[in-house]
Amino acid sequence: MLSWQRTAFHFQPDKNWMNDPNGPVYYKEWYHFFYQYNPNDAVWGDIVWGHAVSRDMIHWLYLPIAMVPDQWYDANGVWTGSATILSDGQLVMLYTGSTNESVQVQNLAYPADPSDPLLLNWTKYDKNPVLSPPPGIHYRDFRDPTTAMLTSEGKWRISIGSKINKTGIALIYDTEDFKNFELKNGWLRAVQGTGMWECVDFYPVSSINDVGLDTSAYGDGVKHVVKVSLDDDRNDYYAIGSYDEKLASFLPDDVKNDVGIGLRYDYGNFYASKTFFDPSKQRRILWGWITEYDSECVDRTKSWASLQGIPRTVRLDRKTWSNLIQWPVEEVNSLRLRSSEFKDLKAKPGSVVPLQVETATQLDIVAEFEVDKEALETTLPESDTDYICESSGGASGRGALGPFGLLVLADAGLSEFTPLYFYVSKGLNGSLRTTFCSDQSRSSVATNVNKKVLGSVVPVFGGEKLSLRVLVDHSIVESFAQGGRTCVTSRVYPTRAIYGAAKLFVFNNATDATVTASIKVWQMNSAFIRPYHPETDT
Ligand code: DQQ
């Protein structure tokens, strides 16, 4: 049923429900990926830790379930947690258990056999829970421990998300053994009005080069990122700033972009994300859960729900200094097959230009757009400089200098299509502002799916062309604008633009400017994602 919606190179279980990424880690030459999983249904519930391993984060082997709710302290679910590799190479896992009375507590688990590269068996510490909600914290508002980082005193420090009234907070604990913890005074950060902070992530990024940093890196040339998943609006927000290790507190560089009120990893569908440091390639990798935008009833019909985004490298943008750069891991390029190239293609105002590619359901697209210089100079300032994707009317609303971009997962008659577009607007002072949007309003003739226009402003420097990378995989479209400064993930459910009927177009709906596009399109192979067979897979 609805088999054309199934993705081909994104990680998802063979059936049923999946949500948050848990404890991603590189261990004995394997990438381990754990995830919130319901083994019994295609909706949330009965949560266990699913487990898969990979050599390259693209091809996966499903392993047996790693942890199930078999103790009073996780009877209502083995919820989200994180891995920490200790200085001697030992691996520890902290996770939230929802107890038999639905109290949120933190538990310790570790590999039953640390010499097993596949980490097939897990032992839960016999004195769990190691942490219960402290005074003043509601018993259902205490979850999702972070990967630990070392303090200058040689202790391990973790953060746990919570809230007090409507103020989102990140509690801080220090520990020497992951069994006994000391609650620090104050919070890593607290922001009024942001509600419950789920899945806090806290990590360093280099301000001197593009190399990823170990989670404990601190000092000169290091900035810090705090990410929270806001339960109230189900989006992932981050802030870049400074971390005072002695005070155990984080200060954003720009309070307007404080934690939970400013920047988002992704302006589409992306939640409960988590990063980890990959020592094999000196990079920080970001995993994010992509939910469904259809109904539970349909999910049950197709017998699966949700997938993980393509893992992304994440680093500081050392051109803007104000945002992160996210980019699909380089390993995804190994799926590229045949390519088609379209150079200096002119799209006149009001035009739609078909691109001759084979099937257009599994693609990696790299595109550059240049707006006619004369139009940029002569266009009169507009009043709508604060173009907002959500309220813009999408790709059919016309301005002098936009929208223009691609139509993906489109059928020949354009009864279904998903525009990914830039919109350039000129302010009264002559300055240009660029927005990137993904318009789901006409992705499907089905009525019971999300039809929002998603996106946000994207920083563009003088001399830069507008650039876009898009991964299309049947029912997911991941867009990385301007090298990964602004990212938007859409779930779309075409009913006609499927299999061989799916096409790709360039469009320009600006009224005053011709756009020149150069585009390279690769057909993408499917990833191997299958169960592990001990006899043949060792
Ligand atoms: N999902 C987990 C929680 C977490 C939430 C439960 C975020 O630990 O807060 O499945 O999606």
XYZ file of N, CA and C and ligand atoms in Angstrom, residues 19-20 36 44 47 78-81 96 143-144 196 198-199 229 234 271-272 289, ligand 1:
71
model
N 10.888 7.412 16.176
C 11.068 8.855 16.389
C 12.526 9.200 16.684
N 12.844 9.780 17.810
C 14.148 10.438 18.009
C 15.363 9.551 17.713
N 14.244 5.743 18.841
C 12.975 5.475 19.515
C 12.096 4.697 18.529
N 3.181 6.302 17.772
C 4.041 6.326 18.960
C 3.460 5.458 20.077
N 7.636 2.281 23.627
C 8.922 2.685 23.037
C 10.121 1.880 23.568
N 11.529 3.218 27.127
C 12.972 3.488 27.144
C 13.152 4.700 26.232
N 13.172 5.876 26.847
C 13.143 7.102 26.064
C 14.551 7.584 25.709
N 14.579 8.832 25.254
C 15.778 9.327 24.572
C 17.009 9.451 25.474
N 18.170 9.200 24.881
C 19.427 9.293 25.628
C 20.612 9.471 24.709
N 16.553 8.368 29.348
C 15.392 8.640 30.196
C 14.511 7.404 30.230
N 13.891 15.196 31.134
C 14.260 14.115 30.207
C 15.365 14.471 29.217
N 15.896 13.406 28.611
C 16.809 13.452 27.471
C 18.218 13.952 27.828
N 8.719 23.537 27.510
C 9.569 22.377 27.793
C 10.684 22.217 26.746
N 13.064 19.720 25.154
C 13.369 18.298 24.949
C 14.719 18.190 24.244
N 15.328 17.026 24.392
C 16.500 16.666 23.573
C 17.537 17.782 23.471
N 14.846 21.159 21.513
C 13.667 20.790 20.730
C 12.468 21.276 21.538
N 7.359 21.938 18.394
C 7.959 20.786 17.708
C 8.969 21.187 16.632
N 13.133 17.284 13.882
C 12.901 17.396 15.328
C 13.764 16.409 16.109
N 13.924 16.722 17.405
C 14.560 15.819 18.381
C 15.964 15.414 17.942
N 15.112 13.657 13.311
C 13.914 12.841 13.046
C 12.956 13.632 12.151
N 10.696 11.690 22.500
C 11.086 10.836 23.595
C 11.343 11.738 24.736
C 11.649 13.024 24.072
C 10.681 13.047 22.934
C 9.995 9.828 23.841
C 11.052 13.993 21.839
O 12.427 11.281 25.536
O 11.526 14.123 24.926
O 9.787 9.012 22.707
O 10.468 13.626 20.624
